[in-house]
mmCIF file of C-alpha atoms in Angstrom:
data_model
loop_
_atom_site.group_PDB
_atom_site.id
_atom_site.type_symbol
_atom_site.label_atom_id
_atom_site.label_comp_id
_atom_site.label_asym_id
_atom_site.label_seq_id
_atom_site.Cartn_x
_atom_site.Cartn_y
_atom_site.Cartn_z
ATOM 1 C CA MET A 1 -68.522 92.036 -40.832
ATOM 2 C CA PHE A 2 -67.477 88.548 -42.127
ATOM 3 C CA VAL A 3 -69.113 87.238 -45.317
ATOM 4 C CA GLU A 4 -70.854 83.920 -44.763
ATOM 5 C CA THR A 5 -69.315 81.095 -46.877
ATOM 6 C CA THR A 6 -70.645 77.756 -47.792
ATOM 7 C CA LEU A 7 -69.421 74.501 -46.371
ATOM 8 C CA LEU A 8 -68.080 73.423 -49.856
ATOM 9 C CA LEU A 9 -65.898 76.544 -50.059
ATOM 10 C CA LYS A 10 -64.486 76.098 -46.548
ATOM 11 C CA THR A 11 -63.798 72.460 -47.304
ATOM 12 C CA MET A 12 -62.205 73.303 -50.540
ATOM 13 C CA VAL A 13 -59.922 75.962 -49.136
ATOM 14 C CA ILE A 14 -58.595 73.426 -46.632
ATOM 15 C CA LEU A 15 -58.318 70.635 -49.079
ATOM 16 C CA SER A 16 -56.741 72.651 -51.908
ATOM 17 C CA ALA A 17 -54.083 73.969 -49.495
ATOM 18 C CA GLN A 18 -53.067 70.475 -48.269
ATOM 19 C CA LEU A 19 -52.977 69.119 -51.774
ATOM 20 C CA SER A 20 -50.841 72.052 -52.930
ATOM 21 C CA VAL A 21 -48.444 71.245 -50.112
ATOM 22 C CA VAL A 22 -48.193 67.551 -51.085
ATOM 23 C CA LEU A 23 -47.740 68.260 -54.788
ATOM 24 C CA GLY A 24 -45.326 70.848 -54.067
ATOM 25 C CA GLY A 25 -43.160 68.420 -52.188
ATOM 26 C CA CYS A 26 -43.535 65.864 -54.841
ATOM 27 C CA PHE A 27 -42.536 67.972 -57.680
ATOM 28 C CA TYR A 28 -39.600 69.415 -55.648
ATOM 29 C CA PHE A 29 -38.258 65.969 -55.173
ATOM 30 C CA ILE A 30 -38.664 64.916 -58.728
ATOM 31 C CA ARG A 31 -36.970 68.204 -59.833
ATOM 32 C CA GLY A 32 -34.118 67.656 -57.368
ATOM 33 C CA ALA A 33 -33.709 64.211 -58.721
ATOM 34 C CA ASN A 34 -33.449 65.523 -62.196
ATOM 35 C CA LYS A 35 -30.887 68.141 -61.176
ATOM 36 C CA ALA A 36 -28.837 65.402 -59.463
ATOM 37 C CA TYR A 37 -28.948 63.077 -62.482
ATOM 38 C CA THR A 38 -27.891 66.079 -64.795
ATOM 39 C CA ASN A 39 -25.046 67.043 -62.512
ATOM 40 C CA ASP A 40 -23.966 63.469 -61.637
ATOM 41 C CA SER A 41 -24.558 64.305 -57.806
ATOM 42 C CA THR A 42 -26.748 62.982 -55.062
ATOM 43 C CA PHE A 43 -30.131 64.051 -53.626
ATOM 44 C CA PHE A 44 -31.452 63.029 -50.213
ATOM 45 C CA GLY A 45 -28.439 60.590 -50.224
ATOM 46 C CA MET A 46 -29.469 59.040 -53.390
ATOM 47 C CA SER A 47 -28.112 58.739 -56.847
ATOM 48 C CA PHE A 48 -30.154 58.513 -60.061
ATOM 49 C CA LYS A 49 -29.611 56.832 -63.413
ATOM 50 C CA GLY A 50 -31.504 57.343 -66.568
ATOM 51 C CA SER A 51 -33.339 55.055 -68.856
ATOM 52 C CA MET A 52 -35.822 55.278 -71.692
ATOM 53 C CA ASN A 53 -39.323 54.044 -71.374
ATOM 54 C CA MET A 54 -41.478 52.611 -74.278
ATOM 55 C CA LYS A 55 -42.356 56.033 -75.441
ATOM 56 C CA ARG A 56 -38.742 57.183 -75.354
ATOM 57 C CA GLN A 57 -39.176 59.361 -72.407
ATOM 58 C CA LEU A 58 -36.426 59.807 -69.759
ATOM 59 C CA ASP A 59 -37.197 57.560 -66.766
ATOM 60 C CA LEU A 60 -35.126 58.285 -63.669
ATOM 61 C CA ILE A 61 -34.268 55.319 -61.391
ATOM 62 C CA PRO A 62 -33.127 56.050 -57.867
ATOM 63 C CA TYR A 63 -30.369 53.985 -56.350
ATOM 64 C CA PHE A 64 -27.773 54.076 -53.583
ATOM 65 C CA LYS A 65 -24.149 54.070 -54.772
ATOM 66 C CA PRO A 66 -22.110 51.182 -53.332
ATOM 67 C CA PRO A 67 -19.423 51.937 -50.776
ATOM 68 C CA LEU A 68 -15.901 52.625 -51.916
ATOM 69 C CA GLU A 69 -13.800 51.250 -48.953
ATOM 70 C CA TYR A 70 -13.425 47.867 -47.332
ATOM 71 C CA PRO A 71 -14.741 46.465 -45.173
ATOM 72 C CA MET A 72 -18.111 46.796 -46.969
ATOM 73 C CA LYS A 73 -21.164 46.000 -44.852
ATOM 74 C CA MET A 74 -23.680 43.801 -46.583
ATOM 75 C CA PHE A 75 -27.148 42.415 -45.694
ATOM 76 C CA LYS A 76 -29.732 39.846 -46.750
ATOM 77 C CA SER A 77 -33.400 39.839 -45.853
ATOM 78 C CA VAL A 78 -34.222 36.330 -44.590
ATOM 79 C CA GLU A 79 -37.940 35.685 -44.865
ATOM 80 C CA GLU A 80 -40.176 33.863 -42.408
ATOM 81 C CA ALA A 81 -39.684 30.008 -42.579
ATOM 82 C CA TYR A 82 -40.762 26.838 -40.868
ATOM 83 C CA ASN A 83 -38.190 25.320 -38.644
ATOM 84 C CA PRO A 84 -38.489 21.531 -38.521
ATOM 85 C CA GLU A 85 -36.566 21.243 -35.281
ATOM 86 C CA THR A 86 -38.656 23.618 -33.269
ATOM 87 C CA ARG A 87 -41.812 22.904 -35.340
ATOM 88 C CA GLN A 88 -42.382 26.576 -35.389
ATOM 89 C CA LEU A 89 -42.052 29.525 -37.749
ATOM 90 C CA ASP A 90 -38.764 31.509 -37.456
ATOM 91 C CA SER A 91 -39.356 35.256 -37.747
ATOM 92 C CA ALA A 92 -37.912 37.192 -40.619
ATOM 93 C CA TYR A 93 -34.714 39.137 -39.964
ATOM 94 C CA ASP A 94 -31.913 40.898 -41.689
ATOM 95 C CA ASP A 95 -28.532 39.188 -41.622
ATOM 96 C CA PHE A 96 -25.500 41.548 -41.787
ATOM 97 C CA LYS A 97 -21.939 40.590 -42.820
ATOM 98 C CA GLU A 98 -18.773 42.525 -43.689
ATOM 99 C CA ALA A 99 -16.790 41.769 -46.815
ATOM 100 C CA GLN A 100 -13.038 42.305 -46.535
ATOM 101 C CA ASN A 101 -12.175 42.187 -50.239
ATOM 102 C CA ARG A 102 -13.699 42.083 -53.686
ATOM 103 C CA ALA A 103 -13.839 38.177 -53.720
ATOM 104 C CA GLU A 104 -15.986 38.244 -50.432
ATOM 105 C CA VAL A 105 -18.203 40.817 -52.052
ATOM 106 C CA LEU A 106 -18.838 38.612 -55.142
ATOM 107 C CA GLN A 107 -19.438 35.524 -52.980
ATOM 108 C CA LEU A 108 -21.990 37.407 -50.906
ATOM 109 C CA PHE A 109 -23.621 38.595 -53.842
ATOM 110 C CA LYS A 110 -24.050 34.916 -55.123
ATOM 111 C CA ASP A 111 -25.502 34.130 -51.598
ATOM 112 C CA GLY A 112 -28.235 36.813 -52.053
ATOM 113 C CA TYR A 113 -26.583 39.611 -50.043
ATOM 114 C CA LYS A 114 -26.855 43.338 -50.972
ATOM 115 C CA TYR A 115 -24.983 46.409 -50.101
ATOM 116 C CA ALA A 116 -26.109 47.791 -46.843
ATOM 117 C CA HIS A 117 -26.893 51.710 -47.017
ATOM 118 C CA ASP A 118 -27.300 54.370 -44.420
ATOM 119 C CA ASP A 119 -30.900 55.076 -45.268
ATOM 120 C CA GLY A 120 -32.228 55.177 -41.663
ATOM 121 C CA TRP A 121 -33.373 58.803 -42.248
ATOM 122 C CA LEU A 122 -35.909 57.430 -44.663
ATOM 123 C CA ALA A 123 -37.388 55.126 -42.039
ATOM 124 C CA PHE A 124 -37.293 58.050 -39.458
ATOM 125 C CA ILE A 125 -39.143 60.350 -41.862
ATOM 126 C CA TYR A 126 -41.695 57.547 -42.561
ATOM 127 C CA ILE A 127 -42.342 57.137 -38.827
ATOM 128 C CA LEU A 128 -42.864 60.957 -38.406
ATOM 129 C CA TRP A 129 -45.321 60.919 -41.328
ATOM 130 C CA ALA A 130 -47.259 57.875 -39.982
ATOM 131 C CA ALA A 131 -47.376 59.541 -36.456
ATOM 132 C CA ALA A 132 -48.676 62.784 -37.898
ATOM 133 C CA LEU A 133 -51.163 60.958 -40.015
ATOM 134 C CA PHE A 134 -52.428 58.982 -37.070
ATOM 135 C CA GLY A 135 -52.743 62.188 -34.967
ATOM 136 C CA THR A 136 -54.670 63.854 -37.718
ATOM 137 C CA VAL A 137 -57.075 60.835 -37.872
ATOM 138 C CA ILE A 138 -57.636 61.142 -34.130
ATOM 139 C CA SER A 139 -58.200 64.837 -34.341
ATOM 140 C CA ALA A 140 -60.537 64.701 -37.232
ATOM 141 C CA SER A 141 -62.507 61.771 -35.540
ATOM 142 C CA THR A 142 -62.867 63.359 -32.181
ATOM 143 C CA GLY A 143 -62.963 67.047 -33.079
ATOM 144 C CA ILE A 144 -60.684 67.760 -30.065
ATOM 145 C CA ASN A 145 -58.989 71.081 -31.461
ATOM 146 C CA ILE A 146 -58.974 72.184 -34.931
ATOM 147 C CA TYR A 147 -55.842 74.166 -34.631
ATOM 148 C CA ILE A 148 -53.898 71.108 -33.499
ATOM 149 C CA GLY A 149 -55.647 69.036 -36.232
ATOM 150 C CA MET A 150 -54.670 71.523 -38.964
ATOM 151 C CA ALA A 151 -51.076 71.595 -37.724
ATOM 152 C CA LEU A 152 -50.747 67.834 -37.929
ATOM 153 C CA PHE A 153 -52.537 67.753 -41.169
ATOM 154 C CA THR A 154 -50.138 70.200 -42.724
ATOM 155 C CA PHE A 155 -47.103 68.497 -41.195
ATOM 156 C CA GLN A 156 -47.933 65.087 -42.636
ATOM 157 C CA SER A 157 -48.614 66.689 -45.959
ATOM 158 C CA ILE A 158 -45.147 68.235 -46.009
ATOM 159 C CA VAL A 159 -43.628 65.013 -45.221
ATOM 160 C CA PHE A 160 -45.665 62.916 -47.515
ATOM 161 C CA GLY A 161 -44.890 65.120 -50.519
ATOM 162 C CA PRO A 162 -41.208 63.936 -51.007
ATOM 163 C CA PHE A 163 -42.408 60.317 -50.498
ATOM 164 C CA LEU A 164 -44.963 60.636 -53.173
ATOM 165 C CA GLY A 165 -42.115 61.882 -55.429
ATOM 166 C CA LEU A 166 -40.000 58.828 -54.572
ATOM 167 C CA ILE A 167 -42.897 56.431 -55.332
ATOM 168 C CA MET A 168 -43.428 58.078 -58.658
ATOM 169 C CA LEU A 169 -39.581 57.815 -59.487
ATOM 170 C CA GLU A 170 -39.638 54.164 -58.351
ATOM 171 C CA MET A 171 -42.168 53.353 -61.144
ATOM 172 C CA ASP A 172 -41.989 55.913 -63.887
ATOM 173 C CA GLU A 173 -42.615 59.664 -63.187
ATOM 174 C CA ASN A 174 -44.151 59.875 -66.667
ATOM 175 C CA ASP A 175 -46.824 57.450 -65.736
ATOM 176 C CA GLY A 176 -47.166 59.264 -62.354
ATOM 177 C CA TYR A 177 -48.015 62.479 -64.226
ATOM 178 C CA LYS A 178 -50.658 60.652 -66.011
ATOM 179 C CA ALA A 179 -52.061 59.173 -62.799
ATOM 180 C CA LEU A 180 -52.356 62.768 -61.401
ATOM 181 C CA LYS A 181 -54.344 63.950 -64.398
ATOM 182 C CA ILE A 182 -56.659 60.922 -64.027
ATOM 183 C CA VAL A 183 -57.104 61.659 -60.258
ATOM 184 C CA PHE A 184 -57.855 65.412 -60.990
ATOM 185 C CA LEU A 185 -60.541 64.255 -63.576
ATOM 186 C CA VAL A 186 -62.121 61.669 -61.358
ATOM 187 C CA THR A 187 -62.258 64.160 -58.394
ATOM 188 C CA LEU A 188 -63.783 66.855 -60.631
ATOM 189 C CA LEU A 189 -66.452 64.471 -61.937
ATOM 190 C CA THR A 190 -67.264 62.804 -58.506
ATOM 191 C CA GLY A 191 -67.358 66.268 -56.914
ATOM 192 C CA PHE A 192 -69.934 67.503 -59.430
ATOM 193 C CA LEU A 193 -72.099 64.457 -59.241
ATOM 194 C CA GLY A 194 -71.959 64.133 -55.408
ATOM 195 C CA TYR A 195 -72.344 67.898 -54.502
ATOM 196 C CA SER A 196 -75.106 68.599 -57.135
ATOM 197 C CA ASP A 197 -77.135 65.995 -55.147
ATOM 198 C CA ILE A 198 -78.459 64.208 -58.312
ATOM 199 C CA TYR A 199 -78.724 61.148 -56.018
ATOM 200 C CA SER A 200 -78.345 60.983 -52.326
ATOM 201 C CA PHE A 201 -75.261 58.684 -52.199
ATOM 202 C CA SER A 202 -74.630 59.515 -48.460
ATOM 203 C CA GLU A 203 -78.271 58.579 -47.437
ATOM 204 C CA ASN A 204 -78.291 55.301 -49.260
ATOM 205 C CA THR A 205 -77.719 52.565 -46.436
ATOM 206 C CA PHE A 206 -76.894 49.824 -49.017
ATOM 207 C CA PHE A 207 -74.188 52.006 -50.672
ATOM 208 C CA ALA A 208 -72.579 52.870 -47.319
ATOM 209 C CA VAL A 209 -72.487 49.243 -46.206
ATOM 210 C CA PHE A 210 -71.052 48.282 -49.613
ATOM 211 C CA LEU A 211 -68.282 50.741 -49.245
ATOM 212 C CA LEU A 212 -67.504 49.781 -45.688
ATOM 213 C CA PHE A 213 -67.239 46.039 -46.515
ATOM 214 C CA SER A 214 -65.298 46.846 -49.606
ATOM 215 C CA LEU A 215 -62.739 48.926 -47.482
ATOM 216 C CA LEU A 216 -62.569 46.099 -44.983
ATOM 217 C CA GLY A 217 -61.831 43.682 -47.848
ATOM 218 C CA ILE A 218 -58.956 45.918 -49.202
ATOM 219 C CA ILE A 219 -57.441 46.094 -45.721
ATOM 220 C CA ILE A 220 -57.538 42.374 -45.290
ATOM 221 C CA VAL A 221 -55.995 41.813 -48.760
ATOM 222 C CA GLU A 222 -53.212 44.427 -47.777
ATOM 223 C CA PHE A 223 -52.517 42.267 -44.539
ATOM 224 C CA ILE A 224 -52.391 39.008 -46.585
ATOM 225 C CA ARG A 225 -49.972 40.873 -49.095
ATOM 226 C CA ALA A 226 -47.722 42.153 -46.333
ATOM 227 C CA ILE A 227 -47.545 38.594 -44.628
ATOM 228 C CA ARG A 228 -47.611 36.270 -47.485
ATOM 229 C CA GLY A 229 -47.205 38.232 -50.610
ATOM 230 C CA LEU A 230 -49.428 38.198 -53.804
ATOM 231 C CA SER A 231 -48.921 37.618 -57.284
ATOM 232 C CA ARG A 232 -48.421 40.579 -59.619
ATOM 233 C CA LYS A 233 -51.992 39.980 -61.351
ATOM 234 C CA ALA A 234 -53.538 39.959 -57.810
ATOM 235 C CA VAL A 235 -51.945 43.073 -56.788
ATOM 236 C CA LYS A 236 -53.169 44.783 -60.053
ATOM 237 C CA ALA A 237 -56.641 43.555 -59.618
ATOM 238 C CA LYS A 238 -56.659 44.776 -55.997
ATOM 239 C CA ALA A 239 -55.344 48.203 -57.202
ATOM 240 C CA VAL A 240 -58.056 48.420 -59.854
ATOM 241 C CA PHE A 241 -60.739 47.545 -57.424
ATOM 242 C CA GLY A 242 -59.302 49.993 -54.828
ATOM 243 C CA ALA A 243 -59.343 52.632 -57.320
ATOM 244 C CA PHE A 244 -62.940 52.064 -58.102
ATOM 245 C CA ILE A 245 -63.977 51.917 -54.417
ATOM 246 C CA PHE A 246 -62.207 55.246 -53.563
ATOM 247 C CA SER A 247 -63.862 56.826 -56.500
ATOM 248 C CA LEU A 248 -67.212 55.782 -54.961
ATOM 249 C CA PHE A 249 -65.971 57.189 -51.637
ATOM 250 C CA LEU A 250 -65.491 60.501 -53.293
ATOM 251 C CA LEU A 251 -69.091 60.493 -54.553
ATOM 252 C CA PHE A 252 -70.255 59.586 -51.005
ATOM 253 C CA ASP A 253 -68.102 62.392 -49.313
ATOM 254 C CA PHE A 254 -68.997 65.205 -51.803
ATOM 255 C CA ASN A 255 -72.627 64.294 -51.234
ATOM 256 C CA LEU A 256 -72.046 64.606 -47.516
ATOM 257 C CA ILE A 257 -70.959 68.313 -47.942
ATOM 258 C CA ALA A 258 -74.103 69.039 -49.819
ATOM 259 C CA LYS A 259 -76.160 67.439 -47.047
ATOM 260 C CA GLY A 260 -74.299 69.343 -44.386
ATOM 261 C CA GLU A 261 -74.695 72.893 -45.904
ATOM 262 C CA ASP A 262 -77.555 73.746 -43.672
ATOM 263 C CA MET A 263 -76.721 71.707 -40.602
ATOM 264 C CA ALA A 264 -72.889 71.628 -40.220
ATOM 265 C CA ASN A 265 -71.630 74.831 -42.096
ATOM 266 C CA ASN A 266 -68.582 75.446 -39.856
ATOM 267 C CA TRP A 267 -64.900 75.100 -39.942
ATOM 268 C CA ASP A 268 -64.662 71.953 -37.811
ATOM 269 C CA SER A 269 -66.993 70.031 -40.230
ATOM 270 C CA ALA A 270 -65.056 71.428 -43.059
ATOM 271 C CA PHE A 271 -61.798 70.220 -41.559
ATOM 272 C CA GLN A 272 -63.214 66.678 -41.068
ATOM 273 C CA LEU A 273 -64.579 66.551 -44.556
ATOM 274 C CA ALA A 274 -61.389 67.966 -46.156
ATOM 275 C CA PHE A 275 -59.415 65.385 -44.444
ATOM 276 C CA THR A 276 -61.702 62.539 -45.450
ATOM 277 C CA ILE A 277 -61.662 63.549 -48.994
ATOM 278 C CA TYR A 278 -57.830 64.001 -48.883
ATOM 279 C CA LEU A 279 -57.596 60.444 -47.821
ATOM 280 C CA ASP A 280 -59.904 59.296 -50.559
ATOM 281 C CA ILE A 281 -57.687 61.196 -53.255
ATOM 282 C CA MET A 282 -54.410 59.912 -52.068
ATOM 283 C CA ASN A 283 -55.652 56.246 -51.826
ATOM 284 C CA LEU A 284 -57.104 56.638 -55.336
ATOM 285 C CA LEU A 285 -53.821 57.993 -56.499
ATOM 286 C CA LEU A 286 -51.691 55.255 -54.999
ATOM 287 C CA ASP A 287 -53.979 52.547 -56.428
ATOM 288 C CA ILE A 288 -53.855 54.030 -59.806
ATOM 289 C CA LEU A 289 -50.003 54.231 -59.680
ATOM 290 C CA GLU A 290 -49.907 50.626 -58.531
ATOM 291 C CA ALA A 291 -52.208 49.562 -61.343
ATOM 292 C CA MET A 292 -50.072 51.366 -63.957
ATOM 293 C CA ASP A 293 -46.814 49.987 -62.637
ATOM 294 C CA ASN A 294 -45.184 47.452 -64.691
#
């Protein structure tokens, strides 16, 4: 005879497992980078150089070593620009050239070119992660099959872990560890306040509408950033606002668990809620990392 469990426990079992997979992949990547730096080798095709941050802590910087043989393939990203002849915007593109000797390499550097690296595997893995994440969203939204949904959820967590490690290395892994601690504390606090049902956050229409329009605003700002770019101050302001909003989303979603204990205490609901809270936590973490990045 099976022991009946709460919706909170079901949700936390799924959520904890997925977060463990992500953090495991993240720490594995950072540990591999440290070993590669110590042994002067490569990890995932990348090399790493060390620097000291303001607190005299080791900060690893990932980079691709330049090719050693000629001809050297180089490229320059040409941004979207207005063409006065056609009176239209020319699309952005990558311009590739080959340098036959050192003099040509130096000249191409002056023209804004960089070494071209075989990092297609990174784009391939990113596409796999995006596809798995999209599949998980569809599965959680429609409730088609929890087993397929869990498989996709787990796969995207496995792939996202190393990406998170790379993101932390790109800024400063020491700040990344601080961001993880902040997210952990925020999740505990919002979980306690939301689930204890001190206030019915999930039943407040104004609160729900505020979160919806705030999320739409964040998405619009991200589109503008992708197309036209934003100043560093604007990016930081967006990150701080995003961290605040996703903290409120955690309050809302943990309160949903409390409201669903009697009406939706099943594994399908737990899967949907766990995935929703997972997205809240990951977005909160990414916004905090962006706000801390200098």
